[in-house]
Structures are given as structure tokens and as C-alpha cells.
PDB file of C-alpha atoms and ligand atoms in Angstrom:
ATOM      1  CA  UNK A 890     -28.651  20.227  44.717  1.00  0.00           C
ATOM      2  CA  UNK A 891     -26.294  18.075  46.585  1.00  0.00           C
ATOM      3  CA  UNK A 892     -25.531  15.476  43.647  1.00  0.00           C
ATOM      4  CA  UNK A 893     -24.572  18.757  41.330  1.00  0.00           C
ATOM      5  CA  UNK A 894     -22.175  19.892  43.959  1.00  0.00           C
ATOM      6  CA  UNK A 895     -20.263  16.769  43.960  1.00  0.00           C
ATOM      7  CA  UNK A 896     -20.012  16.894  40.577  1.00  0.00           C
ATOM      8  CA  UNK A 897     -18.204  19.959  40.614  1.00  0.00           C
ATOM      9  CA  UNK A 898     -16.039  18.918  43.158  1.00  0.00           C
ATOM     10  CA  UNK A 899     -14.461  15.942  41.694  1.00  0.00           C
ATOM     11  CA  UNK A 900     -14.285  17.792  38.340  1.00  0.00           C
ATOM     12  CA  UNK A 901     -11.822  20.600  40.289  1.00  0.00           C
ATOM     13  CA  UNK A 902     -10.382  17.968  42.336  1.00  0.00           C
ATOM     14  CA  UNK A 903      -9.542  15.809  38.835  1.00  0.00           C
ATOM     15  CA  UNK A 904      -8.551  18.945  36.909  1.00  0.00           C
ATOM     16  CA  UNK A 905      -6.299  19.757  39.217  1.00  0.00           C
ATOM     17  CA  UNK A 906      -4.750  16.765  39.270  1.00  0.00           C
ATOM     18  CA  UNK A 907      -3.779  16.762  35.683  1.00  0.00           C
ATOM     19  CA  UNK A 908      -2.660  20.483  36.227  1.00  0.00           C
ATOM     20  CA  UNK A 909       0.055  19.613  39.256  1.00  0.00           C
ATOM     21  CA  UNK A 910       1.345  16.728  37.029  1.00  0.00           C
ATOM     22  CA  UNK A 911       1.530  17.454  33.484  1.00  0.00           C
ATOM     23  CA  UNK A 912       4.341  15.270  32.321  1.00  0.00           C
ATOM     24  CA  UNK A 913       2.450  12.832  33.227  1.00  0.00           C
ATOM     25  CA  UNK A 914      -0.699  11.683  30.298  1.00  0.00           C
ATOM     26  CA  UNK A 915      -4.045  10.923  31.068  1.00  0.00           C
ATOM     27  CA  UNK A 916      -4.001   6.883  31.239  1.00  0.00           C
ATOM     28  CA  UNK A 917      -0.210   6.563  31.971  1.00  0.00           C
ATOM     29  CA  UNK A 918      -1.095   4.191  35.012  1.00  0.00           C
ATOM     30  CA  UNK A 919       1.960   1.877  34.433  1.00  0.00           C
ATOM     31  CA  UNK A 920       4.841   3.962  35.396  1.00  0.00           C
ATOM     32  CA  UNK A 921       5.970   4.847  38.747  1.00  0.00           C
ATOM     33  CA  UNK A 922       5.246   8.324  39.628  1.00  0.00           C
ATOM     34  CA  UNK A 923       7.401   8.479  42.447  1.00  0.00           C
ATOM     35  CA  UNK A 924      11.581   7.663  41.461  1.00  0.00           C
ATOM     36  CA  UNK A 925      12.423   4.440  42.323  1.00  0.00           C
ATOM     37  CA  UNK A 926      15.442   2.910  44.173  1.00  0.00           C
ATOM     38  CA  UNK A 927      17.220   0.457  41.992  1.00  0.00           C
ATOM     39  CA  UNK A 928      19.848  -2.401  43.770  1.00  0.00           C
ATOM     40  CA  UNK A 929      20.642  -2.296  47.507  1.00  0.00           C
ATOM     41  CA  UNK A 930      24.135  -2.465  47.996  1.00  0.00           C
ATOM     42  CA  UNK A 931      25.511   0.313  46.011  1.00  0.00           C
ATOM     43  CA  UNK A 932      22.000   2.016  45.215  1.00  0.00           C
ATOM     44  CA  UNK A 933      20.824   4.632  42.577  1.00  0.00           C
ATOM     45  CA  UNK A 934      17.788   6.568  42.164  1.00  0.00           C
ATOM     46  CA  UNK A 935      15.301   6.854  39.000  1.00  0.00           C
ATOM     47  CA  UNK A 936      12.508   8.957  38.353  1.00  0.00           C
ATOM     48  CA  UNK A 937      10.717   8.060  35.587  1.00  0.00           C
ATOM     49  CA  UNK A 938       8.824  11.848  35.420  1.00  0.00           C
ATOM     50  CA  UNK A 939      12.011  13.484  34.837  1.00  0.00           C
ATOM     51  CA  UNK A 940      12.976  10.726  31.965  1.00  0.00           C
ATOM     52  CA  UNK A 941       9.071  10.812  30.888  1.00  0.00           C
ATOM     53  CA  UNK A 942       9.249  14.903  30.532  1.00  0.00           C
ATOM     54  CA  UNK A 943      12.182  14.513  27.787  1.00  0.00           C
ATOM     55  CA  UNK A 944      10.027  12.530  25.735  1.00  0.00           C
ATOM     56  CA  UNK A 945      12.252   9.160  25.917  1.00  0.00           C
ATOM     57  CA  UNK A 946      10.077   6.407  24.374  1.00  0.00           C
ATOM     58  CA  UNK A 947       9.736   3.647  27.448  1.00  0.00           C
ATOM     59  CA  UNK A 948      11.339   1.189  24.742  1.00  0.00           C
ATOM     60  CA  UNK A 949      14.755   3.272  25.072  1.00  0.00           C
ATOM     61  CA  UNK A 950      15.168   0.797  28.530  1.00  0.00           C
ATOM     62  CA  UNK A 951      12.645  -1.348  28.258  1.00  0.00           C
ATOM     63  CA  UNK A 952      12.775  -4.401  25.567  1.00  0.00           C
ATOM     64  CA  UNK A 953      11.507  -7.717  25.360  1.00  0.00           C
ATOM     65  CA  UNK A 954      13.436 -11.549  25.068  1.00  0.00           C
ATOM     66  CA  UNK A 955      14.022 -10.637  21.415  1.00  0.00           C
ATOM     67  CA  UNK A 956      15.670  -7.208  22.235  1.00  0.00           C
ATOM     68  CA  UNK A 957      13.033  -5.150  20.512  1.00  0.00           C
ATOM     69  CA  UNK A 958      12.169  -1.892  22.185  1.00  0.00           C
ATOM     70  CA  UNK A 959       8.639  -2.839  24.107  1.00  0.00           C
ATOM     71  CA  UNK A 960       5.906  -0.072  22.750  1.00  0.00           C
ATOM     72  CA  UNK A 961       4.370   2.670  25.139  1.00  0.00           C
ATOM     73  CA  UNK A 962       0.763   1.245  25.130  1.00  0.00           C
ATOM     74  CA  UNK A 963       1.452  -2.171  25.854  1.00  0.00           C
ATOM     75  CA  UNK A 964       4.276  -1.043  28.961  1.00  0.00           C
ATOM     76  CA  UNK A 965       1.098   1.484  30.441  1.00  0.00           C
ATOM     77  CA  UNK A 966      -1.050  -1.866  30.544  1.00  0.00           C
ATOM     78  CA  UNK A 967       1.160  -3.517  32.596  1.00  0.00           C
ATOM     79  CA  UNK A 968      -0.403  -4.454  36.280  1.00  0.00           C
ATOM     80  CA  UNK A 969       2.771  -6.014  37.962  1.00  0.00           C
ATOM     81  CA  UNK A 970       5.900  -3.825  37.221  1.00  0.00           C
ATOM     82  CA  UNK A 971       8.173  -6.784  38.469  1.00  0.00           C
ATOM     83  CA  UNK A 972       7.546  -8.093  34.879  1.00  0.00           C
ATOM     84  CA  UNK A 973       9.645  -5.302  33.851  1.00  0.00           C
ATOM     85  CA  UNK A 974      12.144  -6.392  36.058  1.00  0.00           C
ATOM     86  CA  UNK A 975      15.987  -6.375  34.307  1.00  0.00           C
ATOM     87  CA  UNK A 976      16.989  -9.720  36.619  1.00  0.00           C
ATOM     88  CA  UNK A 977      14.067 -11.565  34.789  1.00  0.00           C
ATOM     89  CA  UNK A 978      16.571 -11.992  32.029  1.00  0.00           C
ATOM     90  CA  UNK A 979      19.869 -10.358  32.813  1.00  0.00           C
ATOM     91  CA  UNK A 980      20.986 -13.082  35.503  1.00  0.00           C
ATOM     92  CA  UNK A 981      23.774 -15.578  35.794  1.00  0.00           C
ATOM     93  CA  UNK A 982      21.751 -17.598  33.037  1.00  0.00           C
ATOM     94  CA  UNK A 983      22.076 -14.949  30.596  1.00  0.00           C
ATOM     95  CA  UNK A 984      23.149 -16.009  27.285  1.00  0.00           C
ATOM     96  CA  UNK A 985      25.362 -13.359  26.731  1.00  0.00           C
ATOM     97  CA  UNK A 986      27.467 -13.191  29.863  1.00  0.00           C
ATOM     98  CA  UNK A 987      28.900  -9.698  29.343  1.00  0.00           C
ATOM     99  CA  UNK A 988      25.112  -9.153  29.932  1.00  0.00           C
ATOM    100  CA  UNK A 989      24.779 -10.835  33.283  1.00  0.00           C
ATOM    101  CA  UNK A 990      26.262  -8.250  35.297  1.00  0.00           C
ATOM    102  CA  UNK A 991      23.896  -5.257  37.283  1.00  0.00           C
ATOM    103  CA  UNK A 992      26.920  -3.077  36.653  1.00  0.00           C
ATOM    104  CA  UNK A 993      27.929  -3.086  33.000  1.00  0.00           C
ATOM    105  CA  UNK A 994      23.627  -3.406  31.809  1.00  0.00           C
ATOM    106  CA  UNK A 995      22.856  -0.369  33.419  1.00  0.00           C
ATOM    107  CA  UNK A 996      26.054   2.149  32.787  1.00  0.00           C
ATOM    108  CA  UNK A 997      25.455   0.993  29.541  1.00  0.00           C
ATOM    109  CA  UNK A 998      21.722   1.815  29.299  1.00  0.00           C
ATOM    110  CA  UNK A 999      22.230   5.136  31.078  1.00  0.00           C
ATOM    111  CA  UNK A1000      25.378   6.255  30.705  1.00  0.00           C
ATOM    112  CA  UNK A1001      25.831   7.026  26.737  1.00  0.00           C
ATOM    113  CA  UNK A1002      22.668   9.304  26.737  1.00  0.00           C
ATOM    114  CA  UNK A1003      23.751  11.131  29.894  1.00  0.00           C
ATOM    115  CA  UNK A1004      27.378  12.048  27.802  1.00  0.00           C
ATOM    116  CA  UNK A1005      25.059  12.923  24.482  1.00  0.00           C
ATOM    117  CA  UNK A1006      22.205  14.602  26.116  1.00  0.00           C
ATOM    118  CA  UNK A1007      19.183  16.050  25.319  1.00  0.00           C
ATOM    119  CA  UNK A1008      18.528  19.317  23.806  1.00  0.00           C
ATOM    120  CA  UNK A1009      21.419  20.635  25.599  1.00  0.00           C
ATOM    121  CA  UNK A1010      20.361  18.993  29.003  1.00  0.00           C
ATOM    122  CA  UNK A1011      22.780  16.178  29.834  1.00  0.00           C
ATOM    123  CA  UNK A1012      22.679  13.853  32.625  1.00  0.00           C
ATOM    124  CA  UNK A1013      24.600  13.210  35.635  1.00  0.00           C
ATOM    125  CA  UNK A1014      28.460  11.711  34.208  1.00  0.00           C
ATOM    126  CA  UNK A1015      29.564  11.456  38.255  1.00  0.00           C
ATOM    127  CA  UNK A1016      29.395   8.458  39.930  1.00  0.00           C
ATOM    128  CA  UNK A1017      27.149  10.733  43.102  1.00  0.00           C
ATOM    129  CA  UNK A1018      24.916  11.931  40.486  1.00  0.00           C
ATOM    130  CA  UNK A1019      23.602   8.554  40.419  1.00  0.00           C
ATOM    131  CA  UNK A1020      24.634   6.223  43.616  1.00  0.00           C
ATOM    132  CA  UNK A1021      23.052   7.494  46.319  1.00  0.00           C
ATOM    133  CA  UNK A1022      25.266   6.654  48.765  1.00  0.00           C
ATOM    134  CA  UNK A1023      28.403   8.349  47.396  1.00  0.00           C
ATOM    135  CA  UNK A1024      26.760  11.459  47.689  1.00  0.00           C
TER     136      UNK A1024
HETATM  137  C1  LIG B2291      15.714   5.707  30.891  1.00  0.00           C
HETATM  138  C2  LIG B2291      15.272   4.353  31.185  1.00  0.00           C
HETATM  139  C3  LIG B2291      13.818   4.091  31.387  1.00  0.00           C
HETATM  140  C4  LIG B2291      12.752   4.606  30.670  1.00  0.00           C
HETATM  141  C5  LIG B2291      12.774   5.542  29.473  1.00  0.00           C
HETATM  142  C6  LIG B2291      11.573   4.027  31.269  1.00  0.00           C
HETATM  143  N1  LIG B2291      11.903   3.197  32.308  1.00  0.00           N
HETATM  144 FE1  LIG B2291      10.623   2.127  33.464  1.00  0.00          FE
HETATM  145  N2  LIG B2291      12.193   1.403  34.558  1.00  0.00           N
HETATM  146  C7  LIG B2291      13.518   1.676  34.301  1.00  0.00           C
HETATM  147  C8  LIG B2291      14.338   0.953  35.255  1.00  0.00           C
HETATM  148  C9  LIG B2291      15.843   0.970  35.301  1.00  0.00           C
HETATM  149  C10 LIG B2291      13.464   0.242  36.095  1.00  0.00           C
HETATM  150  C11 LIG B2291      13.844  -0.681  37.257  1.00  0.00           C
HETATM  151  C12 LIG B2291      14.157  -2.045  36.688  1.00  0.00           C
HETATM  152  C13 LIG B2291      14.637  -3.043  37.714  1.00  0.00           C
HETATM  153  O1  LIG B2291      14.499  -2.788  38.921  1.00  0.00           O
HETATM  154  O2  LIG B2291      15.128  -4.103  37.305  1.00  0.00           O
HETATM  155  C14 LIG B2291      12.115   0.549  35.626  1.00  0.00           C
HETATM  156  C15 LIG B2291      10.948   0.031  36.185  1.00  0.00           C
HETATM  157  C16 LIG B2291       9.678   0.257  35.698  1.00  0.00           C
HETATM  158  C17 LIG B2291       8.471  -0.313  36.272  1.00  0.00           C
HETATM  159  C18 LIG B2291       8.415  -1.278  37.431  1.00  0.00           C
HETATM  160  C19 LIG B2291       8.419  -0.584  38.761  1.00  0.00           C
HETATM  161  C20 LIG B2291       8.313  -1.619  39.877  1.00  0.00           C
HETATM  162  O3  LIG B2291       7.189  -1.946  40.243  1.00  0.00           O
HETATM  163  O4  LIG B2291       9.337  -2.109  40.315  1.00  0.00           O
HETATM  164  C21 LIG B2291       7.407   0.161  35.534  1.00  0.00           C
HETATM  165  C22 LIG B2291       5.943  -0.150  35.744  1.00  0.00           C
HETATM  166  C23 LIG B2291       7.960   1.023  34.492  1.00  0.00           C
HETATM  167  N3  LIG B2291       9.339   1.044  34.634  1.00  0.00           N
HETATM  168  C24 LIG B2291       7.209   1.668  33.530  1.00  0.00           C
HETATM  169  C25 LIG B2291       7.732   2.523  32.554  1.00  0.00           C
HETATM  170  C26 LIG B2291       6.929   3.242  31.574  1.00  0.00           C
HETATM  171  C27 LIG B2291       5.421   3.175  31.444  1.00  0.00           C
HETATM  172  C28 LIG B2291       7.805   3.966  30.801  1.00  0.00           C
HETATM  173  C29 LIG B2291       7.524   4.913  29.656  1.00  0.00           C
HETATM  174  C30 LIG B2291       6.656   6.037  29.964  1.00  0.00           C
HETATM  175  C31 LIG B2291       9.139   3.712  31.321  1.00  0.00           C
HETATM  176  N4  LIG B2291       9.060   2.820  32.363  1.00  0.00           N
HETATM  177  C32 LIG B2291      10.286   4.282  30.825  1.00  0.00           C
HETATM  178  C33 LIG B2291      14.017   2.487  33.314  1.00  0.00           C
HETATM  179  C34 LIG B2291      13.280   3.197  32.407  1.00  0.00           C
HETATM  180  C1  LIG B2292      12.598 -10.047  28.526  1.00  0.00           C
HETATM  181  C2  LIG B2292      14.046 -10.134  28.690  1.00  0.00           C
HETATM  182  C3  LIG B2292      14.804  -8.844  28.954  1.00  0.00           C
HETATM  183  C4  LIG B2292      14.531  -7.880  29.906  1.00  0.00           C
HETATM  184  C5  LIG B2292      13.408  -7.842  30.927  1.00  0.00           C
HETATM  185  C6  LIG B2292      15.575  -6.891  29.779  1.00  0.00           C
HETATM  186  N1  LIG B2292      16.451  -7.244  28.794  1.00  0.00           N
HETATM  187 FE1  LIG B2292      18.106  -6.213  28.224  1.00  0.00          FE
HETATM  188  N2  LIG B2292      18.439  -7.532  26.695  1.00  0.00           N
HETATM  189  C7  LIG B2292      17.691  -8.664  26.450  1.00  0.00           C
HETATM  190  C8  LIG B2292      18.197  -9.320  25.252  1.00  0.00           C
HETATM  191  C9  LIG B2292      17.672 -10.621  24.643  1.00  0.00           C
HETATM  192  C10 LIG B2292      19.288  -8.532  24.788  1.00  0.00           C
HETATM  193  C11 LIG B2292      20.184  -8.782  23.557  1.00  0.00           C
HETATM  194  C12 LIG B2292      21.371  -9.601  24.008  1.00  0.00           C
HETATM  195  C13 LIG B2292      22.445  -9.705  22.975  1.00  0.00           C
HETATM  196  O1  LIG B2292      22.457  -8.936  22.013  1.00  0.00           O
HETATM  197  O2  LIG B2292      23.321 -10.579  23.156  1.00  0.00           O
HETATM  198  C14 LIG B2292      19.421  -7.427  25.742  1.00  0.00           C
HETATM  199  C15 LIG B2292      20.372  -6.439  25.644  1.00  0.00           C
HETATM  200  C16 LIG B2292      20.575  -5.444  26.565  1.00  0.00           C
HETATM  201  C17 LIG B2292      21.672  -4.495  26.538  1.00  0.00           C
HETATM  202  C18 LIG B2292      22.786  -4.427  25.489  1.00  0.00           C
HETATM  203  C19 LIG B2292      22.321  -3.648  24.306  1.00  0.00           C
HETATM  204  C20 LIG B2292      23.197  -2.496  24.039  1.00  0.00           C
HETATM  205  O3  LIG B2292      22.651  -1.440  23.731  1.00  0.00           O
HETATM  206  O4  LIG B2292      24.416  -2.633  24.138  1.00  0.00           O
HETATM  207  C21 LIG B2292      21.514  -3.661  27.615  1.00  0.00           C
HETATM  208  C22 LIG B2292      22.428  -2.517  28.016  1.00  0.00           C
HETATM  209  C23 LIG B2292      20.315  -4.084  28.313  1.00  0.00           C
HETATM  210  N3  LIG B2292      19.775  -5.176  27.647  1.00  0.00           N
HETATM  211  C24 LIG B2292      19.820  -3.471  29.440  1.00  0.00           C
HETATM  212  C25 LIG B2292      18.600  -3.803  30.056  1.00  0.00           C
HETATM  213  C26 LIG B2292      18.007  -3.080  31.165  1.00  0.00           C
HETATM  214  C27 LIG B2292      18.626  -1.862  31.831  1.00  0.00           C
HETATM  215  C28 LIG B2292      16.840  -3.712  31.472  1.00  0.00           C
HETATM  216  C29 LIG B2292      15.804  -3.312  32.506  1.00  0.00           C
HETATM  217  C30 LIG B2292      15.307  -1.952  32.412  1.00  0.00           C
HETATM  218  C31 LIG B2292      16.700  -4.837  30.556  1.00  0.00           C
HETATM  219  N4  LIG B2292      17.776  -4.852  29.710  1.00  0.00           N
HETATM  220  C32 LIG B2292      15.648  -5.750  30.563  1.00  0.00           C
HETATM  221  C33 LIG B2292      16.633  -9.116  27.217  1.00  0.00           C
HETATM  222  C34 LIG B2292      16.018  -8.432  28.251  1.00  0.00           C
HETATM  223  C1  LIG B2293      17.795   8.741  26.410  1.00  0.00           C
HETATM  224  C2  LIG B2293      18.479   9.553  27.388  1.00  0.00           C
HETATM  225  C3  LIG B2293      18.596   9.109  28.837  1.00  0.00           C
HETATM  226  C4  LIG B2293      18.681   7.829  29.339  1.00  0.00           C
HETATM  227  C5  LIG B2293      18.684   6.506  28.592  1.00  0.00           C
HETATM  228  C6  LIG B2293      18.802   7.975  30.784  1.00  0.00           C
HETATM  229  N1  LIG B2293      18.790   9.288  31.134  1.00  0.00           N
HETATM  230 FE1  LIG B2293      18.945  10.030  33.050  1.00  0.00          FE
HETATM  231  N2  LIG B2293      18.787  11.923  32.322  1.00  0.00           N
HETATM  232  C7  LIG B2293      18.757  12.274  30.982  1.00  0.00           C
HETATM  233  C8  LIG B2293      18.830  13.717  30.849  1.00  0.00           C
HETATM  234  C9  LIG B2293      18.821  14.509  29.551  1.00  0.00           C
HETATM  235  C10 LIG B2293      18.916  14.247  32.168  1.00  0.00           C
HETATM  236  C11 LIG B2293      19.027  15.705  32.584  1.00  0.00           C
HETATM  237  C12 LIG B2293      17.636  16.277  32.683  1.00  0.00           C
HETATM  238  C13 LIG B2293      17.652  17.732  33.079  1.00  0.00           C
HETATM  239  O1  LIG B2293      18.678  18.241  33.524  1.00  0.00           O
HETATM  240  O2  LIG B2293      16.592  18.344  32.921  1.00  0.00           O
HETATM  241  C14 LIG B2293      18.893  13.073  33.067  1.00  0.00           C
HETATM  242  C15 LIG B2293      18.941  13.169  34.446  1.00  0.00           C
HETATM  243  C16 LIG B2293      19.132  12.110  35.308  1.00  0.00           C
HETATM  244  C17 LIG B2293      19.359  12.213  36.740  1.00  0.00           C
HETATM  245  C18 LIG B2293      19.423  13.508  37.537  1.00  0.00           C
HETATM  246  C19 LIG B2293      18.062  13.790  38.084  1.00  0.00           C
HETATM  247  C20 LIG B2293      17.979  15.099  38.787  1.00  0.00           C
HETATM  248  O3  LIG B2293      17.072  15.197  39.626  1.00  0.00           O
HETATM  249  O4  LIG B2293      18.769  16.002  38.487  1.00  0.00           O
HETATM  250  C21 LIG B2293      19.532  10.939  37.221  1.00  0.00           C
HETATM  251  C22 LIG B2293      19.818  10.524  38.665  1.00  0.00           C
HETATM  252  C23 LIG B2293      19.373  10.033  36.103  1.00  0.00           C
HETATM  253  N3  LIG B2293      19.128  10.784  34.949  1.00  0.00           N
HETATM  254  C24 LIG B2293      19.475   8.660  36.188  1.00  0.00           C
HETATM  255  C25 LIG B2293      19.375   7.799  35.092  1.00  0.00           C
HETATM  256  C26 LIG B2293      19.497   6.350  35.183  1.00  0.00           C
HETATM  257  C27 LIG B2293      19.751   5.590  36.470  1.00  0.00           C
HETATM  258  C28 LIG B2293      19.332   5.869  33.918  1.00  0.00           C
HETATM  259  C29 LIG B2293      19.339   4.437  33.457  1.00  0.00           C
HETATM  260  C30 LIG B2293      18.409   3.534  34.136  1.00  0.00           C
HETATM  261  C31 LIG B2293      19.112   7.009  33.030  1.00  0.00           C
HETATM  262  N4  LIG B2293      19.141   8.150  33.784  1.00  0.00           N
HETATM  263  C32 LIG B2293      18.914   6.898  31.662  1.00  0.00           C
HETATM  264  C33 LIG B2293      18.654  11.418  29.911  1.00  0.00           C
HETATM  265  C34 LIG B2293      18.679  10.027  29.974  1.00  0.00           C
HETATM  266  C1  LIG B2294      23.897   7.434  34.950  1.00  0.00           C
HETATM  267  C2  LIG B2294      23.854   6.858  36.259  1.00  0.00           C
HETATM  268  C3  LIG B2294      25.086   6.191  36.808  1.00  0.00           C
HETATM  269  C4  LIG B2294      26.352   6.724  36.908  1.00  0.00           C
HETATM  270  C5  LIG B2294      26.829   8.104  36.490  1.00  0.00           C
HETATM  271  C6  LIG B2294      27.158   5.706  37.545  1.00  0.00           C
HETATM  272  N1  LIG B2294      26.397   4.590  37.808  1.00  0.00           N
HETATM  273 FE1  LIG B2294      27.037   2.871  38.684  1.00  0.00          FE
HETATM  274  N2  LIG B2294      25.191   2.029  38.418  1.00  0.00           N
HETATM  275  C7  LIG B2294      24.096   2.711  37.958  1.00  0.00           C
HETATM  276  C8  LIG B2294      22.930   1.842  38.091  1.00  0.00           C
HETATM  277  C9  LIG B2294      21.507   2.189  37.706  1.00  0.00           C
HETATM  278  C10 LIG B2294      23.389   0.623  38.652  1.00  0.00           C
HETATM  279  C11 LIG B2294      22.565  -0.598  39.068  1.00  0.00           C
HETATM  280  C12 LIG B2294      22.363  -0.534  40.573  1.00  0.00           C
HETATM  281  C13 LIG B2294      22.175  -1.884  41.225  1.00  0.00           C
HETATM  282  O1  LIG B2294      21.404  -2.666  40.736  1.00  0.00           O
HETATM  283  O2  LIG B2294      22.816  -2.157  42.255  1.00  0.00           O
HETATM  284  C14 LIG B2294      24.813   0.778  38.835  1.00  0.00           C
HETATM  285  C15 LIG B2294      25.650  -0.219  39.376  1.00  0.00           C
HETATM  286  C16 LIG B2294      26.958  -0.003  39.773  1.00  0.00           C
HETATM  287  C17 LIG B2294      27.760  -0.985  40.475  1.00  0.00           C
HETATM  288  C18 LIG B2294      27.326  -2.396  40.850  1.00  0.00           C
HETATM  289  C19 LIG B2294      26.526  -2.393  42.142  1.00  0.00           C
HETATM  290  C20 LIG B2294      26.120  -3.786  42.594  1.00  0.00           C
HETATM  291  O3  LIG B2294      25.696  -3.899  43.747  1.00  0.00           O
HETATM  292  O4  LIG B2294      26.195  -4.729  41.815  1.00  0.00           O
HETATM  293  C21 LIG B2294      28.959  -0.401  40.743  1.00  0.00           C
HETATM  294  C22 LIG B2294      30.148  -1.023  41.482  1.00  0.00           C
HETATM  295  C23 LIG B2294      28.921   0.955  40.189  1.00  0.00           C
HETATM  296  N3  LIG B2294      27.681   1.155  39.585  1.00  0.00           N
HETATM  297  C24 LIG B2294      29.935   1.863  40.272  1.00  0.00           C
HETATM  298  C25 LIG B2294      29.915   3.153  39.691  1.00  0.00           C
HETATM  299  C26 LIG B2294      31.054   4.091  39.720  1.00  0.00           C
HETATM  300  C27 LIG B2294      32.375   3.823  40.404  1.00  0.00           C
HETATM  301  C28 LIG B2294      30.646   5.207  39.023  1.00  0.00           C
HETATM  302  C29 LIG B2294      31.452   6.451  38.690  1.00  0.00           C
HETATM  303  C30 LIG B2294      32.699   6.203  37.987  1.00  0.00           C
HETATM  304  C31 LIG B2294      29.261   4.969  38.573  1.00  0.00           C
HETATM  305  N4  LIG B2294      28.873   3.720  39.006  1.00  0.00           N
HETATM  306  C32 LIG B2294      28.498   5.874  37.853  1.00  0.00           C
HETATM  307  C33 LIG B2294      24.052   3.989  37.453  1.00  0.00           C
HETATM  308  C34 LIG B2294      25.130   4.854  37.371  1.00  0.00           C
END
């Protein structure tokens, strides 16, 4: 009964998977599951579990060339993530050129929500709750 006992053990290994991880859906391939390390010189860490656990849509920070929010389902299907990247469009060719900057994009993607915060939970205000470095 080899083939049975297989079974079983990639049924508990899978189930308890999905237990140690349940922010994270079934099928939610596309995001990072480890946080991520945006710029180099003056860096700043992101975990998308932490942001995924408070229910924010992935359209809240990610939007296409129109500047509509992109939709959860189509952001999971993506295979390269550098598609995703902010530089593909917010660069020194950047129509709108207080939008060029790495700077003012993200304090003013992050920032606002950190001040407002959710259910009672706000975010780090304090330039070392973000930039690595400075802590
Ligand atoms: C609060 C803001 C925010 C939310 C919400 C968010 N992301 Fe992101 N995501 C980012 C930032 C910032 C980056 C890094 C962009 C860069 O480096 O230019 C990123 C990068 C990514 C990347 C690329 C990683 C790589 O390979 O470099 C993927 C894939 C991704 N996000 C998927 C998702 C998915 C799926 C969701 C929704 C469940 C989501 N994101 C929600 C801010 C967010
Ligand atoms: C596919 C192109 C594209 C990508 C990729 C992109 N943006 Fe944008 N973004 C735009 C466009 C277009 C606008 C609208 C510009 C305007 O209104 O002048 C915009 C506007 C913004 C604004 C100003 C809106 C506001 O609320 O004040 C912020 C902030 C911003 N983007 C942050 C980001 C961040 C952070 C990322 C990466 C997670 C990102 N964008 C990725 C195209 C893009
Ligand atoms: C829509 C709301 C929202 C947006 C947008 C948002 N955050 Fe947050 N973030 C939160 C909240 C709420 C918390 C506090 C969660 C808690 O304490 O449980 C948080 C916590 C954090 C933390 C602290 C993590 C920890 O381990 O304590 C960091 C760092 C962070 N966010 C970085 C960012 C960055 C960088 C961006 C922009 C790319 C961003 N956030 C955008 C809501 C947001
Ligand atoms: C909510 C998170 C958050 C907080 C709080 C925050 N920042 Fe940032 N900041 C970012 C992110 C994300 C970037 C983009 C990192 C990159 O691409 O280099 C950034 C970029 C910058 C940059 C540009 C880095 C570069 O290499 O272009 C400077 C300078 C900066 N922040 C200074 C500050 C200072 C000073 C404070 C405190 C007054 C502060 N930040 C607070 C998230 C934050």
C-alpha cells in the first residue's frame, strides 16, 4: 500500500502548508512571500503578507499606463514581477515630472495610509520604520 501512503503524505504535507500561511490564498502565486528590498542607496523593506493580511486590494499600489488600479486576478497571473516594476513608467521620461522621482512616488503611495490606518493599526510615520539603514 505504498501509493496510498504517499497520498497521505503530500495531503499533510499540503495541508499544512496552507495552515502555516493563511494570509496567503490558495493560487496567490504572483506575490512575493518573502518582503522585498526596494532601492539600494537609501533602502526600505516591504512585505507584501503583512499588507496582504489587511485586505489592501493589490490595485491600492499597483496601476496600469492609464492609472487604473490593476485587478487581483490578473496581478496573481503575472510570471515576471519586473513588469510590475514602478521605473517601467515612473523614470526621467515620465510625463508628469513631479512623478519621476523614487522619493515623492513612494511617500506618496505609502505614507497617507500609514497616518490614516487601518482598523486602528497604523503604519510606521518614522523615517527607521521604513529605511532600513536609519535604523
Ligand atoms: C501597499 C502597496 C502594495 C500592495 C497592496 C501590493 N504591492 Fe506588490 N509591490 C509593491 C511594491 C512597492 C513593489 C516593488 C516595486 C518596484 O520595485 O518598483 C511590489 C512588487 C511586486 C511584485 C514584483 C516582485 C519582483 O519580482 O520584483 C509582485 C509580483 C507583486 N508586487 C505582486 C503583488 C500582488 C499579487 C499584490 C496583491 C495581493 C500586491 N503586489 C500588492 C507594493 C504593493
Ligand atoms: C504602467 C505604468 C505605471 C506603473 C508600472 C506604475 N505607475 Fe504610478 N502612475 C502611472 C500613471 C499614468 C499615473 C497618473 C499620472 C498623472 O496623473 O499625471 C500614475 C500615478 C501615480 C501616483 C500619483 C497618484 C496619486 O495618488 O497622487 C503615484 C503616487 C504612483 N503612480 C505610484 C506608483 C508606484 C508606487 C508604483 C509601483 C508600485 C507605480 N506607480 C507604478 C503609471 C504607472
Ligand atoms: C492602504 C494602507 C497601506 C499602504 C498603502 C501601505 N501600508 Fe504599510 N502598513 C499599513 C498598516 C495598517 C500597517 C501596520 C500593520 C500592523 O501593525 O499590523 C503597515 C505596516 C508597515 C510596515 C511595518 C511592518 C512591521 O513589520 O511592523 C512597513 C515597513 C510598511 N508598512 C511599509 C510600507 C511601504 C514601503 C508602503 C508603500 C510601498 C506601504 N507600507 C504602504 C498600511 C499600509
Ligand atoms: C512608509 C514608509 C516610508 C517612510 C515612513 C519614509 N520613507 Fe522614504 N522612501 C520610502 C520608499 C519605499 C522609498 C523608495 C526607496 C528607493 O527606491 O530607494 C523611499 C525613498 C526615499 C528617498 C530617496 C532614496 C533614493 O535613493 O532615491 C529619500 C531621500 C527618503 N525616502 C527619505 C526619507 C526620510 C528623511 C523619511 C523620514 C522623514 C522617510 N523617507 C520616511 C518609504 C518611506
Amino acid at each position: 500500500m505504498r501509493t496510498g501512503k504517499i497520498i497521505i503524505n503530500v495531503l499533510i504535507a499540503t495541508t499544512g502548508l496552507l495552515w502555516s500561511c493563511p494570509a496567503v490564498q490558495a493560487g496567490e502565486i504572483g506575490m512575493p512571500d518573502k518582503p522585498i528590498i526596494i532601492g539600494t542607496s537609501n533602502p526600505v523593506e516591504f512585505d507584501h503578507v503583512l499588507h496582504r493580511s489587511l485586505d489592501i486590494p493589490c490595485g491600492e499600489c499597483h496601476h496600469d499606463d492609464g492609472h487604473n488600479p490593476r485587478g487581483n486576478e490578473e496581478i496573481f497571473a503575472i510570471v515576471d514581477g519586473k513588469e510590475l516594476h514602478c521605473k517601467n513608467c515612473h523614470n526621467k521620461d515620465f510625463a508628469n515630472t513631479f512623478l519621476q522621482n523614487r522619493k515623492d512616488i513612494f511617500h506618496t503611495n505609502c505614507k497617507p495610509c500609514h497616518a490614516v490606518g487601518i482598523n486602528g493599526n497604523r503604519g510606521p510615520r518614522k523615517c527607521n520604520g521604513c529605511h532600513i539603514k536609519d535604523r
